[in-house]
Protein backbone atom coordinates (compact mmCIF):
# COMPACT_ATOMS: atom_id res chain seq x y z
CA UNK A 1 0.00 0.00 0.00
CA UNK A 2 1.33 3.41 -1.03
CA UNK A 3 1.02 6.21 1.53
CA UNK A 4 0.35 9.84 0.51
CA UNK A 5 3.89 10.70 1.60
CA UNK A 6 5.22 8.43 -1.17
CA UNK A 7 3.30 10.11 -3.99
CA UNK A 8 4.70 13.19 -5.70
CA UNK A 9 2.37 15.07 -8.02
CA UNK A 10 3.63 17.69 -10.42
CA UNK A 11 2.58 20.44 -8.00
CA UNK A 12 3.91 18.83 -4.77
CA UNK A 13 7.17 20.85 -4.66
CA UNK A 14 5.10 24.05 -4.39
CA UNK A 15 5.15 23.29 -0.65
CA UNK A 16 8.73 24.60 -0.77
CA UNK A 17 7.77 28.04 -2.07
CA UNK A 18 6.65 29.49 1.25
CA UNK A 19 7.55 33.01 0.14
CA UNK A 20 4.30 32.96 -1.91
CA UNK A 21 2.03 31.22 0.61
CA UNK A 22 0.73 34.49 2.08
CA UNK A 23 0.27 36.24 -1.27
CA UNK A 24 -2.96 36.45 -3.28
CA UNK A 25 -2.44 33.93 -6.08
CA UNK A 26 -4.48 33.33 -9.22
CA UNK A 27 -4.76 29.57 -9.88
CA UNK A 28 -5.55 27.95 -13.24
CA UNK A 29 -6.24 24.35 -14.22
CA UNK A 30 -8.90 21.70 -13.76
CA UNK A 31 -10.39 19.99 -10.74
CA UNK A 32 -10.18 21.30 -7.17
CA UNK A 33 -7.40 23.80 -7.90
CA UNK A 34 -8.38 26.04 -4.99
CA UNK A 35 -8.33 23.13 -2.55
CA UNK A 36 -5.05 21.84 -4.00
CA UNK A 37 -3.42 25.25 -3.58
CA UNK A 38 -4.63 25.55 0.00
CA UNK A 39 -3.36 22.05 0.81
CA UNK A 40 0.06 23.14 -0.45
CA UNK A 41 0.10 26.08 1.97
CA UNK A 42 -1.34 28.95 -0.09
CA UNK A 43 -3.64 31.06 2.09
CA UNK A 44 -5.19 33.48 -0.44
CA UNK A 45 -6.35 31.90 -3.68
CA UNK A 46 -8.41 33.26 -6.59
CA UNK A 47 -9.68 30.96 -9.34
CA UNK A 48 -10.09 31.87 -13.00
CA UNK A 49 -13.85 31.49 -12.58
CA UNK A 50 -13.93 33.86 -9.59
CA UNK A 51 -11.88 36.41 -11.56
CA UNK A 52 -14.17 36.05 -14.56
CA UNK A 53 -17.22 36.58 -12.36
CA UNK A 54 -15.68 39.69 -10.78
CA UNK A 55 -14.70 41.13 -14.18
CA UNK A 56 -17.36 39.92 -16.65
CA UNK A 57 -16.08 42.18 -19.47
CA UNK A 58 -12.80 40.28 -19.75
CA UNK A 59 -14.03 37.01 -21.25
CA UNK A 60 -15.31 37.97 -24.70
CA UNK A 61 -14.40 35.18 -27.15
CA UNK A 62 -17.52 33.05 -26.63
CA UNK A 63 -20.38 35.32 -27.70
CA UNK A 64 -22.89 33.30 -25.67
CA UNK A 65 -21.02 34.14 -22.46
CA UNK A 66 -20.71 37.87 -23.04
CA UNK A 67 -22.72 40.03 -20.61
CA UNK A 68 -26.01 41.18 -22.11
CA UNK A 69 -25.73 44.60 -20.49
CA UNK A 70 -22.94 46.69 -19.02
CA UNK A 71 -22.17 45.45 -15.48
CA UNK A 72 -21.41 47.82 -12.60
CA UNK A 73 -17.74 48.60 -11.86
CA UNK A 74 -15.89 45.97 -9.84
CA UNK A 75 -14.98 47.02 -6.31
CA UNK A 76 -13.25 45.32 -3.43
CA UNK A 77 -11.58 42.56 -5.44
CA UNK A 78 -8.07 41.77 -4.12
CA UNK A 79 -4.95 42.63 -6.08
CA UNK A 80 -3.44 39.46 -7.50
CA UNK A 81 0.24 39.01 -6.60
CA UNK A 82 1.18 35.89 -8.56
CA UNK A 83 -0.07 33.12 -10.84
CA UNK A 84 -0.02 29.35 -10.34
CA UNK A 85 -0.60 27.18 -13.41
CA UNK A 86 -1.54 23.71 -12.17
CA UNK A 87 -2.46 22.13 -15.50
CA UNK A 88 -4.34 22.55 -18.73
CA UNK A 89 -7.72 24.28 -18.24
CA UNK A 90 -10.96 23.42 -20.04
CA UNK A 91 -11.67 26.79 -21.69
CA UNK A 92 -8.27 27.80 -22.99
CA UNK A 93 -9.42 31.11 -24.45
CA UNK A 94 -10.77 32.21 -21.06
CA UNK A 95 -7.67 31.24 -19.08
CA UNK A 96 -5.26 32.63 -21.68
CA UNK A 97 -7.12 35.94 -21.81
CA UNK A 98 -7.47 36.40 -18.05
CA UNK A 99 -3.91 35.35 -17.22
CA UNK A 100 -2.56 37.79 -19.79
CA UNK A 101 -4.87 40.48 -18.36
CA UNK A 102 -3.47 39.88 -14.87
CA UNK A 103 0.14 40.04 -16.07
CA UNK A 104 -0.41 43.19 -18.14
CA UNK A 105 -2.28 44.96 -15.34
CA UNK A 106 0.05 44.02 -12.48
CA UNK A 107 -2.73 42.06 -10.80
CA UNK A 108 -5.54 44.60 -11.27
CA UNK A 109 -7.47 43.62 -14.43
CA UNK A 110 -9.85 46.56 -14.00
CA UNK A 111 -7.00 49.08 -14.06
CA UNK A 112 -5.70 50.94 -17.09
CA UNK A 113 -1.91 51.21 -16.89
CA UNK A 114 0.17 53.58 -18.97
CA UNK A 115 3.02 51.09 -19.36
CA UNK A 116 3.16 47.31 -19.40
CA UNK A 117 4.85 46.18 -16.16
CA UNK A 118 8.06 44.21 -16.61
CA UNK A 119 9.27 42.11 -14.94
CA UNK A 120 5.72 40.83 -14.63
CA UNK A 121 4.12 39.15 -11.62
CA UNK A 122 5.64 35.81 -10.51
CA UNK A 123 4.41 32.80 -12.51
CA UNK A 124 4.78 29.28 -11.12
CA UNK A 125 3.95 26.50 -13.59
CA UNK A 126 3.49 22.79 -12.90
CA UNK A 127 3.67 20.01 -15.49
CA UNK A 128 5.40 20.83 -18.76
CA UNK A 129 4.44 17.81 -20.88
CA UNK A 130 3.65 18.94 -24.41
CA UNK A 131 1.81 15.69 -25.14
CA UNK A 132 0.50 12.68 -23.26
CA UNK A 133 -0.78 9.27 -24.31
CA UNK A 134 -4.45 8.42 -23.83
CA UNK A 135 -6.74 5.97 -25.66
CA UNK A 136 -6.39 7.80 -28.97
CA UNK A 137 -3.86 6.52 -31.48
CA UNK A 138 -1.92 9.78 -31.36
CA UNK A 139 -0.75 11.68 -28.24
CA UNK A 140 -3.01 14.41 -26.77
CA UNK A 141 -2.23 18.02 -25.81
CA UNK A 142 -0.75 18.46 -22.36
CA UNK A 143 -0.13 21.47 -20.13
CA UNK A 144 3.09 22.15 -22.01
CA UNK A 145 0.96 22.98 -25.04
CA UNK A 146 -1.04 25.47 -22.98
CA UNK A 147 2.18 27.05 -21.69
CA UNK A 148 3.43 27.30 -25.25
CA UNK A 149 0.30 29.26 -26.18
CA UNK A 150 0.62 31.55 -23.15
CA UNK A 151 4.31 32.26 -23.76
CA UNK A 152 3.77 33.09 -27.42
CA UNK A 153 0.73 35.29 -26.80
CA UNK A 154 2.61 37.22 -24.11
CA UNK A 155 5.62 37.71 -26.37
CA UNK A 156 3.47 38.70 -29.36
CA UNK A 157 1.57 41.28 -27.29
CA UNK A 158 4.48 42.72 -25.31
CA UNK A 159 7.57 41.89 -27.36
CA UNK A 160 9.13 40.37 -24.24
CA UNK A 161 9.68 36.87 -22.86
CA UNK A 162 7.32 35.39 -20.33
CA UNK A 163 9.48 34.49 -17.33
CA UNK A 164 8.82 31.76 -14.79
CA UNK A 165 9.56 32.03 -11.10
CA UNK A 166 9.57 28.24 -11.17
CA UNK A 167 8.88 25.40 -13.57
CA UNK A 168 7.85 22.37 -11.54
CA UNK A 169 7.26 18.76 -12.50
CA UNK A 170 9.28 16.62 -14.86
CA UNK A 171 11.87 17.36 -16.13
CA UNK A 172 12.60 20.11 -13.58
CA UNK A 173 15.54 19.39 -11.30
CA UNK A 174 13.67 20.65 -8.25
CA UNK A 175 11.07 17.88 -8.66
CA UNK A 176 13.71 15.14 -8.60
CA UNK A 177 15.45 16.83 -5.71
CA UNK A 178 12.16 16.90 -3.82
CA UNK A 179 11.65 13.20 -4.67
CA UNK A 180 15.10 12.41 -3.28
CA UNK A 181 14.23 14.29 -0.10
CA UNK A 182 11.04 12.25 0.37
CA UNK A 183 12.82 8.97 -0.46
CA UNK A 184 15.35 9.67 2.26
CA UNK A 185 12.54 10.43 4.68
CA UNK A 186 10.93 7.08 3.82
CA UNK A 187 14.24 5.26 4.26
CA UNK A 188 14.65 6.84 7.68
CA UNK A 189 11.10 5.83 8.63
CA UNK A 190 11.85 2.24 7.58
CA UNK A 191 15.00 2.24 9.68
CA UNK A 192 17.41 1.80 6.76
CA UNK A 193 20.97 2.49 7.89
CA UNK A 194 22.85 2.26 4.58
CA UNK A 195 22.97 5.50 2.59
CA UNK A 196 21.11 5.60 -0.74
CA UNK A 197 23.67 5.74 -3.52
CA UNK A 198 21.56 5.29 -6.63
CA UNK A 199 18.07 6.31 -7.73
CA UNK A 200 16.04 4.71 -10.53
CA UNK A 201 13.55 6.81 -12.50
CA UNK A 202 11.04 4.95 -14.68
CA UNK A 203 8.98 6.63 -17.41
CA UNK A 204 7.47 6.25 -20.87
CA UNK A 205 8.23 9.70 -22.25
CA UNK A 206 11.83 10.34 -23.41
CA UNK A 207 11.24 14.11 -23.60
CA UNK A 208 10.12 14.47 -19.99
CA UNK A 209 10.71 11.33 -17.90
CA UNK A 210 14.07 10.32 -19.35
CA UNK A 211 15.23 13.89 -19.97
CA UNK A 212 14.45 14.79 -16.35
CA UNK A 213 16.15 11.75 -14.87
CA UNK A 214 19.29 12.34 -16.94
CA UNK A 215 19.23 16.05 -16.15
CA UNK A 216 19.10 15.18 -12.45
CA UNK A 217 21.91 12.69 -12.94
CA UNK A 218 23.99 15.53 -14.39
CA UNK A 219 22.94 17.68 -11.44
CA UNK A 220 24.18 15.06 -8.99
CA UNK A 221 27.49 14.79 -10.81
CA UNK A 222 28.03 18.52 -10.88
CA UNK A 223 26.57 19.39 -7.47
CA UNK A 224 29.96 19.33 -5.79
CA UNK A 225 31.06 22.02 -8.25
CA UNK A 226 27.90 23.99 -7.42
CA UNK A 227 26.73 23.86 -11.03
CA UNK A 228 23.07 23.73 -10.15
CA UNK A 229 22.01 24.84 -13.61
CA UNK A 230 23.27 21.79 -15.54
CA UNK A 231 21.30 21.47 -18.78
CA UNK A 232 19.15 24.55 -18.27
CA UNK A 233 19.30 27.11 -21.05
CA UNK A 234 17.59 30.44 -20.56
CA UNK A 235 15.67 30.57 -17.31
CA UNK A 236 17.69 30.16 -14.10
CA UNK A 237 14.40 29.51 -12.35
CA UNK A 238 13.78 26.38 -14.41
CA UNK A 239 15.84 24.38 -11.92
CA UNK A 240 14.64 26.47 -8.95
CA UNK A 241 17.76 25.99 -6.82
CA UNK A 242 16.43 28.67 -4.46
CA UNK A 243 13.75 26.21 -3.36
CA UNK A 244 16.39 23.95 -1.83
CA UNK A 245 16.72 26.26 1.13
CA UNK A 246 13.17 25.36 2.18
CA UNK A 247 12.81 22.19 4.27
CA UNK A 248 16.62 22.23 4.51
CA UNK A 249 16.95 20.17 1.36
CA UNK A 250 20.66 20.82 1.13
CA UNK A 251 21.31 19.31 4.52
CA UNK A 252 18.99 16.35 4.00
CA UNK A 253 20.01 15.50 0.43
CA UNK A 254 23.75 15.98 0.51
CA UNK A 255 26.54 13.70 -0.61
CA UNK A 256 25.02 10.19 -0.45
CA UNK A 257 23.16 9.87 -3.78
CA UNK A 258 25.63 9.54 -6.61
CA UNK A 259 23.49 8.84 -9.67
CA UNK A 260 19.99 8.65 -11.10
CA UNK A 261 19.48 5.85 -13.65
CA UNK A 262 16.80 6.39 -16.30
CA UNK A 263 14.62 3.47 -17.40
CA UNK A 264 12.37 3.86 -20.46
CA UNK A 265 9.28 1.63 -20.68
CA UNK A 266 7.39 0.92 -23.91
CA UNK A 267 3.80 1.07 -22.66
CA UNK A 268 3.06 4.77 -23.21
CA UNK A 269 4.32 7.61 -25.36
CA UNK A 270 7.42 5.64 -26.36
CA UNK A 271 6.76 2.35 -28.14
CA UNK A 272 8.68 0.04 -30.38
CA UNK A 273 7.49 -2.90 -32.44
CA UNK A 274 10.84 -4.60 -32.99
CA UNK A 275 13.43 -5.77 -30.50
CA UNK A 276 14.54 -3.34 -27.83
CA UNK A 277 17.17 -1.08 -29.46
CA UNK A 278 20.60 -1.21 -27.89
CA UNK A 279 21.30 2.45 -28.61
CA UNK A 280 18.69 5.21 -28.84
CA UNK A 281 21.06 8.05 -29.75
CA UNK A 282 20.58 7.59 -33.50
CA UNK A 283 16.78 7.73 -33.29
CA UNK A 284 16.82 10.77 -30.99
CA UNK A 285 19.36 12.88 -32.88
CA UNK A 286 16.78 13.95 -35.47
CA UNK A 287 13.75 13.93 -33.17
CA UNK A 288 11.77 17.16 -32.82
CA UNK A 289 12.30 18.45 -29.28
CA UNK A 290 9.03 18.46 -27.36
CA UNK A 291 10.55 19.82 -24.18
CA UNK A 292 9.85 23.20 -22.66
CA UNK A 293 11.33 26.40 -24.06
CA UNK A 294 13.62 26.90 -21.07
CA UNK A 295 15.33 23.52 -21.35
CA UNK A 296 17.91 23.01 -24.08
CA UNK A 297 17.83 19.93 -26.29
CA UNK A 298 20.72 17.54 -25.80
CA UNK A 299 20.34 14.11 -27.47
CA UNK A 300 22.18 12.46 -24.59
CA UNK A 301 19.49 13.61 -22.15
CA UNK A 302 16.73 11.66 -23.95
CA UNK A 303 18.86 8.51 -24.22
CA UNK A 304 17.76 6.14 -21.47
CA UNK A 305 20.18 4.15 -19.36
CA UNK A 306 17.93 1.14 -19.97
CA UNK A 307 14.93 0.31 -22.16
CA UNK A 308 12.49 -2.38 -20.99
CA UNK A 309 8.98 -3.43 -21.90
CA UNK A 310 7.01 -2.33 -18.81
CA UNK A 311 7.21 -1.18 -15.19
CA UNK A 312 7.44 -4.73 -13.86
CA UNK A 313 10.54 -5.30 -15.98
CA UNK A 314 11.93 -1.97 -14.75
CA UNK A 315 11.54 -3.03 -11.11
CA UNK A 316 13.14 -6.40 -11.80
CA UNK A 317 16.02 -4.62 -13.55
CA UNK A 318 16.60 -2.36 -10.53
CA UNK A 319 16.53 -5.39 -8.20
CA UNK A 320 19.07 -7.14 -10.40
CA UNK A 321 21.37 -4.12 -10.58
CA UNK A 322 21.25 -3.75 -6.79
CA UNK A 323 21.76 -7.51 -6.25
CA UNK A 324 18.40 -7.81 -4.53
CA UNK A 325 17.08 -10.62 -6.74
Coordinates of C-alpha atoms in Angstrom, one line a residue:
X1 CA 0.0 0.0 0.0
X2 CA 1.3 3.4 -1.0
X3 CA 1.0 6.2 1.5
X4 CA 0.4 9.8 0.5
X5 CA 3.9 10.7 1.6
X6 CA 5.2 8.4 -1.2
X7 CA 3.3 10.1 -4.0
X8 CA 4.7 13.2 -5.7
X9 CA 2.4 15.1 -8.0
X10 CA 3.6 17.7 -10.4
X11 CA 2.6 20.4 -8.0
X12 CA 3.9 18.8 -4.8
X13 CA 7.2 20.9 -4.7
X14 CA 5.1 24.1 -4.4
X15 CA 5.2 23.3 -0.7
X16 CA 8.7 24.6 -0.8
X17 CA 7.8 28.0 -2.1
X18 CA 6.6 29.5 1.3
X19 CA 7.6 33.0 0.1
X20 CA 4.3 33.0 -1.9
X21 CA 2.0 31.2 0.6
X22 CA 0.7 34.5 2.1
X23 CA 0.3 36.2 -1.3
X24 CA -3.0 36.4 -3.3
X25 CA -2.4 33.9 -6.1
X26 CA -4.5 33.3 -9.2
X27 CA -4.8 29.6 -9.9
X28 CA -5.6 28.0 -13.2
X29 CA -6.2 24.4 -14.2
X30 CA -8.9 21.7 -13.8
X31 CA -10.4 20.0 -10.7
X32 CA -10.2 21.3 -7.2
X33 CA -7.4 23.8 -7.9
X34 CA -8.4 26.0 -5.0
X35 CA -8.3 23.1 -2.5
X36 CA -5.1 21.8 -4.0
X37 CA -3.4 25.3 -3.6
X38 CA -4.6 25.6 0.0
X39 CA -3.4 22.1 0.8
X40 CA 0.1 23.1 -0.4
X41 CA 0.1 26.1 2.0
X42 CA -1.3 28.9 -0.1
X43 CA -3.6 31.1 2.1
X44 CA -5.2 33.5 -0.4
X45 CA -6.3 31.9 -3.7
X46 CA -8.4 33.3 -6.6
X47 CA -9.7 31.0 -9.3
X48 CA -10.1 31.9 -13.0
X49 CA -13.9 31.5 -12.6
X50 CA -13.9 33.9 -9.6
X51 CA -11.9 36.4 -11.6
X52 CA -14.2 36.0 -14.6
X53 CA -17.2 36.6 -12.4
X54 CA -15.7 39.7 -10.8
X55 CA -14.7 41.1 -14.2
X56 CA -17.4 39.9 -16.7
X57 CA -16.1 42.2 -19.5
X58 CA -12.8 40.3 -19.8
X59 CA -14.0 37.0 -21.3
X60 CA -15.3 38.0 -24.7
X61 CA -14.4 35.2 -27.1
X62 CA -17.5 33.0 -26.6
X63 CA -20.4 35.3 -27.7
X64 CA -22.9 33.3 -25.7
X65 CA -21.0 34.1 -22.5
X66 CA -20.7 37.9 -23.0
X67 CA -22.7 40.0 -20.6
X68 CA -26.0 41.2 -22.1
X69 CA -25.7 44.6 -20.5
X70 CA -22.9 46.7 -19.0
X71 CA -22.2 45.4 -15.5
X72 CA -21.4 47.8 -12.6
X73 CA -17.7 48.6 -11.9
X74 CA -15.9 46.0 -9.8
X75 CA -15.0 47.0 -6.3
X76 CA -13.2 45.3 -3.4
X77 CA -11.6 42.6 -5.4
X78 CA -8.1 41.8 -4.1
X79 CA -4.9 42.6 -6.1
X80 CA -3.4 39.5 -7.5
X81 CA 0.2 39.0 -6.6
X82 CA 1.2 35.9 -8.6
X83 CA -0.1 33.1 -10.8
X84 CA 0.0 29.3 -10.3
X85 CA -0.6 27.2 -13.4
X86 CA -1.5 23.7 -12.2
X87 CA -2.5 22.1 -15.5
X88 CA -4.3 22.5 -18.7
X89 CA -7.7 24.3 -18.2
X90 CA -11.0 23.4 -20.0
X91 CA -11.7 26.8 -21.7
X92 CA -8.3 27.8 -23.0
X93 CA -9.4 31.1 -24.5
X94 CA -10.8 32.2 -21.1
X95 CA -7.7 31.2 -19.1
X96 CA -5.3 32.6 -21.7
X97 CA -7.1 35.9 -21.8
X98 CA -7.5 36.4 -18.0
X99 CA -3.9 35.3 -17.2
X100 CA -2.6 37.8 -19.8
X101 CA -4.9 40.5 -18.4
X102 CA -3.5 39.9 -14.9
X103 CA 0.1 40.0 -16.1
X104 CA -0.4 43.2 -18.1
X105 CA -2.3 45.0 -15.3
X106 CA 0.1 44.0 -12.5
X107 CA -2.7 42.1 -10.8
X108 CA -5.5 44.6 -11.3
X109 CA -7.5 43.6 -14.4
X110 CA -9.8 46.6 -14.0
X111 CA -7.0 49.1 -14.1
X112 CA -5.7 50.9 -17.1
X113 CA -1.9 51.2 -16.9
X114 CA 0.2 53.6 -19.0
X115 CA 3.0 51.1 -19.4
X116 CA 3.2 47.3 -19.4
X117 CA 4.9 46.2 -16.2
X118 CA 8.1 44.2 -16.6
X119 CA 9.3 42.1 -14.9
X120 CA 5.7 40.8 -14.6
X121 CA 4.1 39.1 -11.6
X122 CA 5.6 35.8 -10.5
X123 CA 4.4 32.8 -12.5
X124 CA 4.8 29.3 -11.1
X125 CA 3.9 26.5 -13.6
X126 CA 3.5 22.8 -12.9
X127 CA 3.7 20.0 -15.5
X128 CA 5.4 20.8 -18.8
X129 CA 4.4 17.8 -20.9
X130 CA 3.7 18.9 -24.4
X131 CA 1.8 15.7 -25.1
X132 CA 0.5 12.7 -23.3
X133 CA -0.8 9.3 -24.3
X134 CA -4.5 8.4 -23.8
X135 CA -6.7 6.0 -25.7
X136 CA -6.4 7.8 -29.0
X137 CA -3.9 6.5 -31.5
X138 CA -1.9 9.8 -31.4
X139 CA -0.8 11.7 -28.2
X140 CA -3.0 14.4 -26.8
X141 CA -2.2 18.0 -25.8
X142 CA -0.7 18.5 -22.4
X143 CA -0.1 21.5 -20.1
X144 CA 3.1 22.2 -22.0
X145 CA 1.0 23.0 -25.0
X146 CA -1.0 25.5 -23.0
X147 CA 2.2 27.1 -21.7
X148 CA 3.4 27.3 -25.3
X149 CA 0.3 29.3 -26.2
X150 CA 0.6 31.5 -23.1
X151 CA 4.3 32.3 -23.8
X152 CA 3.8 33.1 -27.4
X153 CA 0.7 35.3 -26.8
X154 CA 2.6 37.2 -24.1
X155 CA 5.6 37.7 -26.4
X156 CA 3.5 38.7 -29.4
X157 CA 1.6 41.3 -27.3
X158 CA 4.5 42.7 -25.3
X159 CA 7.6 41.9 -27.4
X160 CA 9.1 40.4 -24.2
X161 CA 9.7 36.9 -22.9
X162 CA 7.3 35.4 -20.3
X163 CA 9.5 34.5 -17.3
X164 CA 8.8 31.8 -14.8
X165 CA 9.6 32.0 -11.1
X166 CA 9.6 28.2 -11.2
X167 CA 8.9 25.4 -13.6
X168 CA 7.9 22.4 -11.5
X169 CA 7.3 18.8 -12.5
X170 CA 9.3 16.6 -14.9
X171 CA 11.9 17.4 -16.1
X172 CA 12.6 20.1 -13.6
X173 CA 15.5 19.4 -11.3
X174 CA 13.7 20.7 -8.2
X175 CA 11.1 17.9 -8.7
X176 CA 13.7 15.1 -8.6
X177 CA 15.5 16.8 -5.7
X178 CA 12.2 16.9 -3.8
X179 CA 11.6 13.2 -4.7
X180 CA 15.1 12.4 -3.3
X181 CA 14.2 14.3 -0.1
X182 CA 11.0 12.2 0.4
X183 CA 12.8 9.0 -0.5
X184 CA 15.3 9.7 2.3
X185 CA 12.5 10.4 4.7
X186 CA 10.9 7.1 3.8
X187 CA 14.2 5.3 4.3
X188 CA 14.7 6.8 7.7
X189 CA 11.1 5.8 8.6
X190 CA 11.8 2.2 7.6
X191 CA 15.0 2.2 9.7
X192 CA 17.4 1.8 6.8
X193 CA 21.0 2.5 7.9
X194 CA 22.8 2.3 4.6
X195 CA 23.0 5.5 2.6
X196 CA 21.1 5.6 -0.7
X197 CA 23.7 5.7 -3.5
X198 CA 21.6 5.3 -6.6
X199 CA 18.1 6.3 -7.7
X200 CA 16.0 4.7 -10.5
X201 CA 13.5 6.8 -12.5
X202 CA 11.0 4.9 -14.7
X203 CA 9.0 6.6 -17.4
X204 CA 7.5 6.3 -20.9
X205 CA 8.2 9.7 -22.3
X206 CA 11.8 10.3 -23.4
X207 CA 11.2 14.1 -23.6
X208 CA 10.1 14.5 -20.0
X209 CA 10.7 11.3 -17.9
X210 CA 14.1 10.3 -19.3
X211 CA 15.2 13.9 -20.0
X212 CA 14.4 14.8 -16.4
X213 CA 16.2 11.7 -14.9
X214 CA 19.3 12.3 -16.9
X215 CA 19.2 16.1 -16.1
X216 CA 19.1 15.2 -12.5
X217 CA 21.9 12.7 -12.9
X218 CA 24.0 15.5 -14.4
X219 CA 22.9 17.7 -11.4
X220 CA 24.2 15.1 -9.0
X221 CA 27.5 14.8 -10.8
X222 CA 28.0 18.5 -10.9
X223 CA 26.6 19.4 -7.5
X224 CA 30.0 19.3 -5.8
X225 CA 31.1 22.0 -8.3
X226 CA 27.9 24.0 -7.4
X227 CA 26.7 23.9 -11.0
X228 CA 23.1 23.7 -10.2
X229 CA 22.0 24.8 -13.6
X230 CA 23.3 21.8 -15.5
X231 CA 21.3 21.5 -18.8
X232 CA 19.1 24.5 -18.3
X233 CA 19.3 27.1 -21.1
X234 CA 17.6 30.4 -20.6
X235 CA 15.7 30.6 -17.3
X236 CA 17.7 30.2 -14.1
X237 CA 14.4 29.5 -12.3
X238 CA 13.8 26.4 -14.4
X239 CA 15.8 24.4 -11.9
X240 CA 14.6 26.5 -9.0
X241 CA 17.8 26.0 -6.8
X242 CA 16.4 28.7 -4.5
X243 CA 13.7 26.2 -3.4
X244 CA 16.4 24.0 -1.8
X245 CA 16.7 26.3 1.1
X246 CA 13.2 25.4 2.2
X247 CA 12.8 22.2 4.3
X248 CA 16.6 22.2 4.5
X249 CA 16.9 20.2 1.4
X250 CA 20.7 20.8 1.1
X251 CA 21.3 19.3 4.5
X252 CA 19.0 16.4 4.0
X253 CA 20.0 15.5 0.4
X254 CA 23.7 16.0 0.5
X255 CA 26.5 13.7 -0.6
X256 CA 25.0 10.2 -0.4
X257 CA 23.2 9.9 -3.8
X258 CA 25.6 9.5 -6.6
X259 CA 23.5 8.8 -9.7
X260 CA 20.0 8.6 -11.1
X261 CA 19.5 5.9 -13.6
X262 CA 16.8 6.4 -16.3
X263 CA 14.6 3.5 -17.4
X264 CA 12.4 3.9 -20.5
X265 CA 9.3 1.6 -20.7
X266 CA 7.4 0.9 -23.9
X267 CA 3.8 1.1 -22.7
X268 CA 3.1 4.8 -23.2
X269 CA 4.3 7.6 -25.4
X270 CA 7.4 5.6 -26.4
X271 CA 6.8 2.4 -28.1
X272 CA 8.7 0.0 -30.4
X273 CA 7.5 -2.9 -32.4
X274 CA 10.8 -4.6 -33.0
X275 CA 13.4 -5.8 -30.5
X276 CA 14.5 -3.3 -27.8
X277 CA 17.2 -1.1 -29.5
X278 CA 20.6 -1.2 -27.9
X279 CA 21.3 2.4 -28.6
X280 CA 18.7 5.2 -28.8
X281 CA 21.1 8.0 -29.7
X282 CA 20.6 7.6 -33.5
X283 CA 16.8 7.7 -33.3
X284 CA 16.8 10.8 -31.0
X285 CA 19.4 12.9 -32.9
X286 CA 16.8 14.0 -35.5
X287 CA 13.7 13.9 -33.2
X288 CA 11.8 17.2 -32.8
X289 CA 12.3 18.4 -29.3
X290 CA 9.0 18.5 -27.4
X291 CA 10.5 19.8 -24.2
X292 CA 9.9 23.2 -22.7
X293 CA 11.3 26.4 -24.1
X294 CA 13.6 26.9 -21.1
X295 CA 15.3 23.5 -21.3
X296 CA 17.9 23.0 -24.1
X297 CA 17.8 19.9 -26.3
X298 CA 20.7 17.5 -25.8
X299 CA 20.3 14.1 -27.5
X300 CA 22.2 12.5 -24.6
X301 CA 19.5 13.6 -22.2
X302 CA 16.7 11.7 -23.9
X303 CA 18.9 8.5 -24.2
X304 CA 17.8 6.1 -21.5
X305 CA 20.2 4.2 -19.4
X306 CA 17.9 1.1 -20.0
X307 CA 14.9 0.3 -22.2
X308 CA 12.5 -2.4 -21.0
X309 CA 9.0 -3.4 -21.9
X310 CA 7.0 -2.3 -18.8
X311 CA 7.2 -1.2 -15.2
X312 CA 7.4 -4.7 -13.9
X313 CA 10.5 -5.3 -16.0
X314 CA 11.9 -2.0 -14.7
X315 CA 11.5 -3.0 -11.1
X316 CA 13.1 -6.4 -11.8
X317 CA 16.0 -4.6 -13.5
X318 CA 16.6 -2.4 -10.5
X319 CA 16.5 -5.4 -8.2
X320 CA 19.1 -7.1 -10.4
X321 CA 21.4 -4.1 -10.6
X322 CA 21.2 -3.8 -6.8
X323 CA 21.8 -7.5 -6.2
X324 CA 18.4 -7.8 -4.5
X325 CA 17.1 -10.6 -6.7

